[in-house]
mmCIF file of C-alpha atoms in Angstrom:
data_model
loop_
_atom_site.group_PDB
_atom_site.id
_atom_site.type_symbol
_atom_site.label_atom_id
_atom_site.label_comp_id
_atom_site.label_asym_id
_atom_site.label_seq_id
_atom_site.Cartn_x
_atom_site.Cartn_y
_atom_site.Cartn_z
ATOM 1 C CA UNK A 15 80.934 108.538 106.175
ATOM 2 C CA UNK A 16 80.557 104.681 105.571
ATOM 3 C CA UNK A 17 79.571 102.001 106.916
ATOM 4 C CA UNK A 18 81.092 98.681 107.353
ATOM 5 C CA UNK A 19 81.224 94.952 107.897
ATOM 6 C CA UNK A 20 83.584 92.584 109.928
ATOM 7 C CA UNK A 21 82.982 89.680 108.202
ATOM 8 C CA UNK A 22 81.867 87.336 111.144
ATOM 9 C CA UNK A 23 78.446 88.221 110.889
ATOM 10 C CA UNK A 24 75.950 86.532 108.504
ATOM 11 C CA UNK A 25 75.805 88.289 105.076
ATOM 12 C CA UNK A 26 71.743 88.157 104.493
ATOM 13 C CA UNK A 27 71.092 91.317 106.585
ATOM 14 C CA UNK A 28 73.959 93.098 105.312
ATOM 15 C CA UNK A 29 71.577 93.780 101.772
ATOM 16 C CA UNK A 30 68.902 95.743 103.755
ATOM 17 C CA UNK A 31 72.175 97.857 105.531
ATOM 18 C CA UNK A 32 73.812 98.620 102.002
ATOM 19 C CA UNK A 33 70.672 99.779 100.627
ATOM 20 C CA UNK A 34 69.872 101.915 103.665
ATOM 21 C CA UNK A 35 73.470 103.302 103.388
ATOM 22 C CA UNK A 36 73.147 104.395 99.671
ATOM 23 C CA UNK A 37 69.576 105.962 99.694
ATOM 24 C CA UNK A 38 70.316 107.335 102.747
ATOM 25 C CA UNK A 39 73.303 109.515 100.964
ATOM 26 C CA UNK A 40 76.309 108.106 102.527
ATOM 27 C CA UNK A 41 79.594 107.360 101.164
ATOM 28 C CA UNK A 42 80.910 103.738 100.869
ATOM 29 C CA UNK A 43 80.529 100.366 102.514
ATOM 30 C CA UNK A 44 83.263 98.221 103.677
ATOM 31 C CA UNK A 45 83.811 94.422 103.720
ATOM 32 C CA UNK A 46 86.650 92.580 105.924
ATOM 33 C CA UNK A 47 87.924 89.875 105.180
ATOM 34 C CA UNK A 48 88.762 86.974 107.572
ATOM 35 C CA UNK A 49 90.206 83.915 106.945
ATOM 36 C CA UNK A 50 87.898 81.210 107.695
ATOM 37 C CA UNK A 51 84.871 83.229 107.658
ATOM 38 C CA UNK A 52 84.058 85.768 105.399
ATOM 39 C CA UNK A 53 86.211 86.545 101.720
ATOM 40 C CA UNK A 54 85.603 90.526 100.942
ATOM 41 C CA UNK A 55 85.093 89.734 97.279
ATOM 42 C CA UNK A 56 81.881 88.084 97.165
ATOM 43 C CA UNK A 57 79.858 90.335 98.807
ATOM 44 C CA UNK A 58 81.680 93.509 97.100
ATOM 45 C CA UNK A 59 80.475 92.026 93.973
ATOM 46 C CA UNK A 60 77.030 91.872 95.522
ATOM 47 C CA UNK A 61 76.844 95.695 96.969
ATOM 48 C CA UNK A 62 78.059 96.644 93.452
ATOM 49 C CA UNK A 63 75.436 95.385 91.020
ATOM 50 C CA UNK A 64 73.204 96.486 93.681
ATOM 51 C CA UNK A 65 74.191 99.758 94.090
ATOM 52 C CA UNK A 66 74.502 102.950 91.834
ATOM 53 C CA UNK A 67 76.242 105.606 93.636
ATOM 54 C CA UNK A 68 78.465 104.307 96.706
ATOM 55 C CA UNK A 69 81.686 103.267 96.544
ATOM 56 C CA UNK A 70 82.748 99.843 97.887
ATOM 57 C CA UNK A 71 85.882 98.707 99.530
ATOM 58 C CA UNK A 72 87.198 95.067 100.485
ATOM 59 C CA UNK A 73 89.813 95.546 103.746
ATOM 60 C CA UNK A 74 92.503 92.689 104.725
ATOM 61 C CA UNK A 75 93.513 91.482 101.213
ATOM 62 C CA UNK A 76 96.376 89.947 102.796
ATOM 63 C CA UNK A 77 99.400 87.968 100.920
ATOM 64 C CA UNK A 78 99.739 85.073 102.925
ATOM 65 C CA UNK A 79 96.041 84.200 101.616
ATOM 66 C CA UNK A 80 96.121 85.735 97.930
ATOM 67 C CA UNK A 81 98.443 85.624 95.717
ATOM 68 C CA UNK A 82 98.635 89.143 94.100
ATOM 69 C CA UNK A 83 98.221 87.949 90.647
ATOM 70 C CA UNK A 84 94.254 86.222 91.753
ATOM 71 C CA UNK A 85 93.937 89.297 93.870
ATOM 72 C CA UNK A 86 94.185 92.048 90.637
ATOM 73 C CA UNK A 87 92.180 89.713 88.621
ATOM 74 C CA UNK A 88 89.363 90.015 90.712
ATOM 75 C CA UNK A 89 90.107 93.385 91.617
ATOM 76 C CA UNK A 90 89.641 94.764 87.892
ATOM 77 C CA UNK A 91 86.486 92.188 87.753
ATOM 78 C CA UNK A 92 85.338 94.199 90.707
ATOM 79 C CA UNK A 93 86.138 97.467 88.595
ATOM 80 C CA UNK A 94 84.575 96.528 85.697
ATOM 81 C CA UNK A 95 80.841 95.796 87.636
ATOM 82 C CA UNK A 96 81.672 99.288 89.596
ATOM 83 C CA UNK A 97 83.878 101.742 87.462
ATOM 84 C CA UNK A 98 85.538 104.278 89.915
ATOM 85 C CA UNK A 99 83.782 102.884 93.111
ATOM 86 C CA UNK A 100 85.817 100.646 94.229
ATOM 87 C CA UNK A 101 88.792 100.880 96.637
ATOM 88 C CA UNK A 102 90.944 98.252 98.586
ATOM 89 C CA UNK A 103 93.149 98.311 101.641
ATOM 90 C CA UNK A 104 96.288 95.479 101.839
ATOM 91 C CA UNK A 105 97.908 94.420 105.194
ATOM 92 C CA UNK A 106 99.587 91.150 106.320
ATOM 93 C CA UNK A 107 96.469 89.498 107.772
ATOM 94 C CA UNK A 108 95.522 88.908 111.341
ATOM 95 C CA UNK A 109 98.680 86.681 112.381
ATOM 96 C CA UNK A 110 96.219 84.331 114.635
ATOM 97 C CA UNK A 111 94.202 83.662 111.522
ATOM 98 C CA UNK A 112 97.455 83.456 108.820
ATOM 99 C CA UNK A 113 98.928 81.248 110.885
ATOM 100 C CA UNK A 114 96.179 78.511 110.824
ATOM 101 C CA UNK A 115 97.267 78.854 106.646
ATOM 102 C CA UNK A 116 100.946 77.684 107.907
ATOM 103 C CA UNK A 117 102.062 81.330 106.664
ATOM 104 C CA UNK A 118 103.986 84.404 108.580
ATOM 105 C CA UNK A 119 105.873 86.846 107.305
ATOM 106 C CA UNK A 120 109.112 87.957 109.560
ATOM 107 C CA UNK A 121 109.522 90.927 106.965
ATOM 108 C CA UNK A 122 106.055 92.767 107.385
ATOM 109 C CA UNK A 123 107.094 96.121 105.875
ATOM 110 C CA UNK A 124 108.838 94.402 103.316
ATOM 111 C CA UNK A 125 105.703 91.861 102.308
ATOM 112 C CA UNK A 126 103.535 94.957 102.322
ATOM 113 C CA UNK A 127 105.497 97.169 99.961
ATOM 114 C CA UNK A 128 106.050 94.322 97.683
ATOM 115 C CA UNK A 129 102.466 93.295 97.654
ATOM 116 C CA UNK A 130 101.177 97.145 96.756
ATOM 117 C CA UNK A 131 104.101 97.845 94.730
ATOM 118 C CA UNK A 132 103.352 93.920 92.245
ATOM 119 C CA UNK A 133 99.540 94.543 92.585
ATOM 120 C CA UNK A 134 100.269 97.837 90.910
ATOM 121 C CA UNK A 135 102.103 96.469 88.348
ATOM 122 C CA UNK A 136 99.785 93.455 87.335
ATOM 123 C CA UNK A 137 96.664 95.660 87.800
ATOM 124 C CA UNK A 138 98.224 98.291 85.026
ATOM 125 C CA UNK A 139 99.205 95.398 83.024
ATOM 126 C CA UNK A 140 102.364 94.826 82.611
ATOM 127 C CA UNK A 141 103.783 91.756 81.997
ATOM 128 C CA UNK A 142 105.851 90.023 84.990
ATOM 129 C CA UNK A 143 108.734 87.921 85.342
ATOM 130 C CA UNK A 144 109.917 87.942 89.219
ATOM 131 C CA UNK A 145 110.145 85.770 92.219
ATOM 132 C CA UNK A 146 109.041 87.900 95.337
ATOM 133 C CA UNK A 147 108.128 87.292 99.261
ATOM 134 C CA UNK A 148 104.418 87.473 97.723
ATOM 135 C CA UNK A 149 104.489 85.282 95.357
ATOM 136 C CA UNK A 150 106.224 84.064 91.889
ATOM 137 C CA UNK A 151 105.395 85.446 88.050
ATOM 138 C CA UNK A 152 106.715 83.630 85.321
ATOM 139 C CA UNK A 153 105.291 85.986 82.193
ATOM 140 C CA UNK A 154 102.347 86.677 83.826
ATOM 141 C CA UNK A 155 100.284 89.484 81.933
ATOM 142 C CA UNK A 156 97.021 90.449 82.993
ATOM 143 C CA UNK A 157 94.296 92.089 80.574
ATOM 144 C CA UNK A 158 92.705 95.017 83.040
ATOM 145 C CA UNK A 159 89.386 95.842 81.515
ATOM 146 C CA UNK A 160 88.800 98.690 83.723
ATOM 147 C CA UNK A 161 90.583 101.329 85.592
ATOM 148 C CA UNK A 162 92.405 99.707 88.964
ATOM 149 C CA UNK A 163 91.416 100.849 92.390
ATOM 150 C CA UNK A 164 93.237 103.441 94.584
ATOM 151 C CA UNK A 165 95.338 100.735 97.148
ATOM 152 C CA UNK A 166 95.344 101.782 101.137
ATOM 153 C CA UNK A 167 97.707 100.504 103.253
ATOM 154 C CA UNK A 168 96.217 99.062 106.583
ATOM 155 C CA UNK A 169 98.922 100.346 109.400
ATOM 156 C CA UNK A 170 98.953 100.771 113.246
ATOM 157 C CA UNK A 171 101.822 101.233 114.363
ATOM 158 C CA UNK A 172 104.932 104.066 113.065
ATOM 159 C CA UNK A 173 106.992 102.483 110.671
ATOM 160 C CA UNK A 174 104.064 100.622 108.723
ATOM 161 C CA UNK A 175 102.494 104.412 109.041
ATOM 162 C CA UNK A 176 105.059 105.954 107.106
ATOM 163 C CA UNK A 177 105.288 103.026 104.489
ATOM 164 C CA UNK A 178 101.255 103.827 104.106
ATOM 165 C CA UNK A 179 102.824 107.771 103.330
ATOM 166 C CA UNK A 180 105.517 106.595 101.050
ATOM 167 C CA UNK A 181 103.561 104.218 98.614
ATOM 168 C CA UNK A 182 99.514 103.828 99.704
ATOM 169 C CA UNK A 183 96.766 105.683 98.318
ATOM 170 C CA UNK A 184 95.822 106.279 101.731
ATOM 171 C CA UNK A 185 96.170 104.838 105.123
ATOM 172 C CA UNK A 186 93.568 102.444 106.707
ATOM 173 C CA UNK A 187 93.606 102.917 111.140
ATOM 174 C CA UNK A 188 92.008 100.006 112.824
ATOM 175 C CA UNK A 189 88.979 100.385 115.026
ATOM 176 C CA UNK A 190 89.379 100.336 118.394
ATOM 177 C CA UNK A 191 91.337 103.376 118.708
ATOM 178 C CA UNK A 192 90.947 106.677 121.049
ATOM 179 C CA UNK A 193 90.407 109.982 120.144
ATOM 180 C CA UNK A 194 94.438 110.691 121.219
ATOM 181 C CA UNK A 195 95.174 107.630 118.817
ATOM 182 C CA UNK A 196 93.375 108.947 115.782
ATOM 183 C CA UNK A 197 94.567 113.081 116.448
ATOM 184 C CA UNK A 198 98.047 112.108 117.183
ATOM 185 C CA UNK A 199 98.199 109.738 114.261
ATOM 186 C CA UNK A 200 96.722 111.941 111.475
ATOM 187 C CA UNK A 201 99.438 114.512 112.465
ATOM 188 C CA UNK A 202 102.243 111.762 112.300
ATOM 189 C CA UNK A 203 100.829 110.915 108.800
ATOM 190 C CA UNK A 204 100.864 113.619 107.880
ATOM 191 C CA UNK A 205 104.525 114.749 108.672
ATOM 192 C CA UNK A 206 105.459 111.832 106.529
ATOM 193 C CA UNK A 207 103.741 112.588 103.669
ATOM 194 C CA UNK A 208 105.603 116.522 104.093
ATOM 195 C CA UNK A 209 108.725 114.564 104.455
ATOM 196 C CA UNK A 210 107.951 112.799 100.853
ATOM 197 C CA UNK A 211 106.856 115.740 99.156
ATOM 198 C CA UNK A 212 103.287 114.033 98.564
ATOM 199 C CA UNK A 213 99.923 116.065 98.212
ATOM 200 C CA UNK A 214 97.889 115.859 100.834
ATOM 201 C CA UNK A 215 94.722 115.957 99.771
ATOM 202 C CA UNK A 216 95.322 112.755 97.322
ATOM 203 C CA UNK A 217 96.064 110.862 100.478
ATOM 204 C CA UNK A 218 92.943 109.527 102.129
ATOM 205 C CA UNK A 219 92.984 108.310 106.303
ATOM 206 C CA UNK A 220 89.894 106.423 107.218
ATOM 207 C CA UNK A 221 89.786 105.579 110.606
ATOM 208 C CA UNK A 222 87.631 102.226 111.176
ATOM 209 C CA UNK A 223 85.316 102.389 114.272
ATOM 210 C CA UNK A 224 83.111 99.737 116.405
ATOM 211 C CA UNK A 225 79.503 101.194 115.904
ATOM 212 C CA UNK A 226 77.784 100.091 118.824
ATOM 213 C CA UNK A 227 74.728 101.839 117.321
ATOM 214 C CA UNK A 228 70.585 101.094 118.639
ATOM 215 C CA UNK A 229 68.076 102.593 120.533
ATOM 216 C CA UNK A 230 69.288 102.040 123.873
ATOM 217 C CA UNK A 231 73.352 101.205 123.561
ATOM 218 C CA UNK A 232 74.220 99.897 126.793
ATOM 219 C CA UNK A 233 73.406 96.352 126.558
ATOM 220 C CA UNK A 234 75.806 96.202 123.522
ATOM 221 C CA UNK A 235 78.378 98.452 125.936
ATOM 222 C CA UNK A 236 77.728 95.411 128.281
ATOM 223 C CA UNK A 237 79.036 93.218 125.485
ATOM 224 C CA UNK A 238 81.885 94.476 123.844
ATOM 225 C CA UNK A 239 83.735 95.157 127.050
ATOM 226 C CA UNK A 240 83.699 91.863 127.486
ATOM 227 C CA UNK A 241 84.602 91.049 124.087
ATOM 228 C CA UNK A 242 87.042 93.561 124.610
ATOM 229 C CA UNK A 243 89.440 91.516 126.639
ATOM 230 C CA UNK A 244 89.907 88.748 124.336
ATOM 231 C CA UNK A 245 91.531 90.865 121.566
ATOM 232 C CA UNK A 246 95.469 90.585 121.831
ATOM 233 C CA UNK A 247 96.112 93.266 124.996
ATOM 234 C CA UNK A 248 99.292 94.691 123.222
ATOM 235 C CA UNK A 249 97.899 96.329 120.058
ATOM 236 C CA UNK A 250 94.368 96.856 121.697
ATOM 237 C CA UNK A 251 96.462 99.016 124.592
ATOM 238 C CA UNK A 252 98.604 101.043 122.122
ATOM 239 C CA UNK A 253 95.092 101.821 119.875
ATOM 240 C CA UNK A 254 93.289 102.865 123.458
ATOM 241 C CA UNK A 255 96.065 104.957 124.628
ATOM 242 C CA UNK A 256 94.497 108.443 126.616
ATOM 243 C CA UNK A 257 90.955 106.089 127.011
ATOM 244 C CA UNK A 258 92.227 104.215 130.473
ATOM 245 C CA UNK A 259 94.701 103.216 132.415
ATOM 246 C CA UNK A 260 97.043 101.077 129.622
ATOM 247 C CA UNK A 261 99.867 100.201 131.848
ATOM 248 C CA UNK A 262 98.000 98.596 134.785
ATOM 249 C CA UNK A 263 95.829 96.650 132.081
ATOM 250 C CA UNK A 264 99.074 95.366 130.667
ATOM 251 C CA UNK A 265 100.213 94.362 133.657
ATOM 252 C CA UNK A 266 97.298 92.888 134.948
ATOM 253 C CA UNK A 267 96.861 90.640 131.471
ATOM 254 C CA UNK A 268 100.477 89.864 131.678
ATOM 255 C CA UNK A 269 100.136 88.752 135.126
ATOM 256 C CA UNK A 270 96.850 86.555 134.175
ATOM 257 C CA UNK A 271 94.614 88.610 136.537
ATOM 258 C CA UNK A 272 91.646 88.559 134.058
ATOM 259 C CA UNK A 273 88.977 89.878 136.730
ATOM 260 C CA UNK A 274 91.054 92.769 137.551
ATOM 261 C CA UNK A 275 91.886 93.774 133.598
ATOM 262 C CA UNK A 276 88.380 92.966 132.489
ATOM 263 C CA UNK A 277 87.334 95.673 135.648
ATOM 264 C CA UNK A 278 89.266 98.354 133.798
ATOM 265 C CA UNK A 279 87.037 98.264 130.526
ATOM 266 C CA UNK A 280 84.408 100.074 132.164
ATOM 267 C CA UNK A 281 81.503 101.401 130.060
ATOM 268 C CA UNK A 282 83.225 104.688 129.718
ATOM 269 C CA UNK A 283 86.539 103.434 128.235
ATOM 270 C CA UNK A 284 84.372 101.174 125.679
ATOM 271 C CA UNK A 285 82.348 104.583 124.247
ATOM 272 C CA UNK A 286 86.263 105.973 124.751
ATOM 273 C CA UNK A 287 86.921 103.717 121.996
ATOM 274 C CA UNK A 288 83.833 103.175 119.635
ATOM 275 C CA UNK A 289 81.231 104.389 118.137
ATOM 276 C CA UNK A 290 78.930 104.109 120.777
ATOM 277 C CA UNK A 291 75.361 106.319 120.409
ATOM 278 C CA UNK A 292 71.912 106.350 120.442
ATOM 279 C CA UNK A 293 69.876 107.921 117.524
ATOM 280 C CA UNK A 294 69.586 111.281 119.045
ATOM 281 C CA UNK A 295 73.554 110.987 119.867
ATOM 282 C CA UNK A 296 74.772 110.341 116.451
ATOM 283 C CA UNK A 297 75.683 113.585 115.299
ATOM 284 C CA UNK A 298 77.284 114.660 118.534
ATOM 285 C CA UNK A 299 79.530 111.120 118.036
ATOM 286 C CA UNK A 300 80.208 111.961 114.495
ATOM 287 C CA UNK A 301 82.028 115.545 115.203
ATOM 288 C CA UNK A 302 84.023 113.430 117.778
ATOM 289 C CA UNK A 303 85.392 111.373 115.283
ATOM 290 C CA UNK A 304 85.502 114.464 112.489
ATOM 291 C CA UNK A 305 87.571 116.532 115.114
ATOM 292 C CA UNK A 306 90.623 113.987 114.757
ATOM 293 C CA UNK A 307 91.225 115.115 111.606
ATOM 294 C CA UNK A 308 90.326 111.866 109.321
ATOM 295 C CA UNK A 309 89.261 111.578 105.954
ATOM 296 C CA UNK A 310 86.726 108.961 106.097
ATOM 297 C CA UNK A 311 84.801 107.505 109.213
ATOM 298 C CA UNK A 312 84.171 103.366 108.345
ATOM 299 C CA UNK A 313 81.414 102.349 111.385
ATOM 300 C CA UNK A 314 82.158 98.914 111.735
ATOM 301 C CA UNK A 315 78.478 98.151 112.704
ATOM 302 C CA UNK A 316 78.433 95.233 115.397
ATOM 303 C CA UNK A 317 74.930 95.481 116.405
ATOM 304 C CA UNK A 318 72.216 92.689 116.032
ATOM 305 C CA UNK A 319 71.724 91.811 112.254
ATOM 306 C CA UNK A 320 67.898 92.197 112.541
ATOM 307 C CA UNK A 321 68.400 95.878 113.834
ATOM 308 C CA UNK A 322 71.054 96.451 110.852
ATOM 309 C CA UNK A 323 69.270 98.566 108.496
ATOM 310 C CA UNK A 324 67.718 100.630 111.371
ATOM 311 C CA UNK A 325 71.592 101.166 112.604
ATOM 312 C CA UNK A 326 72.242 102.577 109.031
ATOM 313 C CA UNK A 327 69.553 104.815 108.815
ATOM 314 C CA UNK A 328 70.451 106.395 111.810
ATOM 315 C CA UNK A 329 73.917 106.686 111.182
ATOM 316 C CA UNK A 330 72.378 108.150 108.073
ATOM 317 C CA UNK A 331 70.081 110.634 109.181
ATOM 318 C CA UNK A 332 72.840 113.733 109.752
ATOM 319 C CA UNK A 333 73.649 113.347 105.985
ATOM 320 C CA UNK A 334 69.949 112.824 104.858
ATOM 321 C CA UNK A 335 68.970 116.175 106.812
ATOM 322 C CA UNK A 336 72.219 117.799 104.784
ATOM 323 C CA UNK A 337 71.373 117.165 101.736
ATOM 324 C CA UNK A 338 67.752 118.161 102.337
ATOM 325 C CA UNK A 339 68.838 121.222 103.453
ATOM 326 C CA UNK A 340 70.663 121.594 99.956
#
């Protein structure tokens, strides 16, 4: 169980949240990173000499915005201030965003495997002489003062699923997906990682979630429906799939009847797809999410930064009773 951040929210209240999250026995706390608004690496560094015990991951270290040889330097930086609690999770960057940078990449599978495969490399620290799609090395040798963080490949869709099973540490699944999504996908993982002979249980899958997460939920229901329409229909469809009627919100986007697709993301299809509870509903939401099959459960808390730290102690409070019980 962790808890994470998006990375278009302010960072001040996030320091109340991460404490919360730590004393209140959970596992790890997340930071995206968006171009634009919010780098992961700064406020990992924070949440590490801040924090004893939980580990701390950066998500959407992407290529077209880092070249791999920055990235492991202040990866093993980030190693060094947090020995064995940090952990990262690569992808090719929201395309809406990488584009702004003048970047794309045609190849994805092909950027991705090279960027895990060099980042392994320089973070162990072996010297490099190579041109790749992610960037050039002409003798460049890092010094790694600490030992390098398990990589996670961020992946929707199949074949960038079974790259995750061929070279990641684990698999990162993006929020806004259904409970058929996440089942369906943990037994497709799965098979590929059968198919490659790996071990399972040194393969983590950590589902990301919305966590629409305060005393009374529905005005933030209210919200993120709406919200909910302006993500690109395709890919927020194909996550969804079992929560609604898919096809006739395709067609209605593609056919720019807004009103009409926007009246499909009723309340019910929004909890379909988040983490949507109120304190005394957080446990029942929690075996929802466990009985998928996942590893990890990230909450990808979008409620109100001053109610932040509340949200975490909730979210919390399952654990907290746990290890009481202990």
């Amino acid at each position: 169980m962790s808890i994470g951040f998006t990375g278009f929210g302010p960072l001040g209240p996030t320091f109340e949240a991460v404490r919360a999250a730590e004393e209140g026995g959970l596992d790890g706390v997340w930071s995206a990173e968006h171009i634009g608004f919010h780098d992961a690496v700064v406020p990992s560094a924070a949440y590490l000499a801040t924090t004893e015990r939980i580990d701390v991951g950066l998500v959407g270290l992407a290529p077209a915005s880092r070249h791999p040889a920055m990235t492991a330097t202040e990866l093993t930086s980030l190693c060094e201030l947090g020995p064995g609690r940090v952990r990262v999770q690569v992808g090719t960057g929201d395309a809406t965003l990488v584009a702004k940078l003048g970047a794309r990449h045609p190849r994805p599978l092909e950027t991705v495997a090279a960027y895990v495969r060099v980042l392994r490399d320089v973070l162990a620290g072996r010297e490099l002489h190579v041109e790749l799609p992610v960037g050039r090395f002409d003798g460049f040798q890092l010094a790694p003062v600490a030992v390098p963080p398990a990589i996670d490949v961020m992946a929707i869709r199949s074949k960038m699923l079974r790259l995750a099973a061929e070279i990641g540490d684990g698999v990162s699944l993006s929020a806004g997906a259904s409970e058929t999504y996440l089942t369906e996908t943990v037994a497709e993982i799965e098979a590929h990682l059968a198919e490659q002979g790996r071990d399972r249980g040194s393969f983590r899958i950590t589902a990301f979630a919305f966590g629409l997460v305060a005393p009374d939920p529905e005005p933030l229901v209210s919200a993120f429906g709406a919200l909910l329409t302006t993500f690109p229909a395709e890919t927020a469809a194909y996550l969804a799939r079992g929560a609604f009627d898919t096809d006739a919100y395709l067609a209605a986007v593609a056919a720019t009847r807004t009103l009409q697709a926007a009246k499909l993301i009723t309340p019910e299809v929004v909890r379909a797809i988040t983490f949507t509870a109120a304190p005394d509903e957080i446990a029942t939401e929690l075996a929802r999410y466990a009985a998928t099959g996942v590893d990890e459960l990230a909450i990808l808390l979008v409620t109100p930064p001053p109610l932040l730290a509340d949200a975490v102690t909730a979210i919390a409070a399952p654990r907290s009773a746990d290890l009481q019980e202990v």
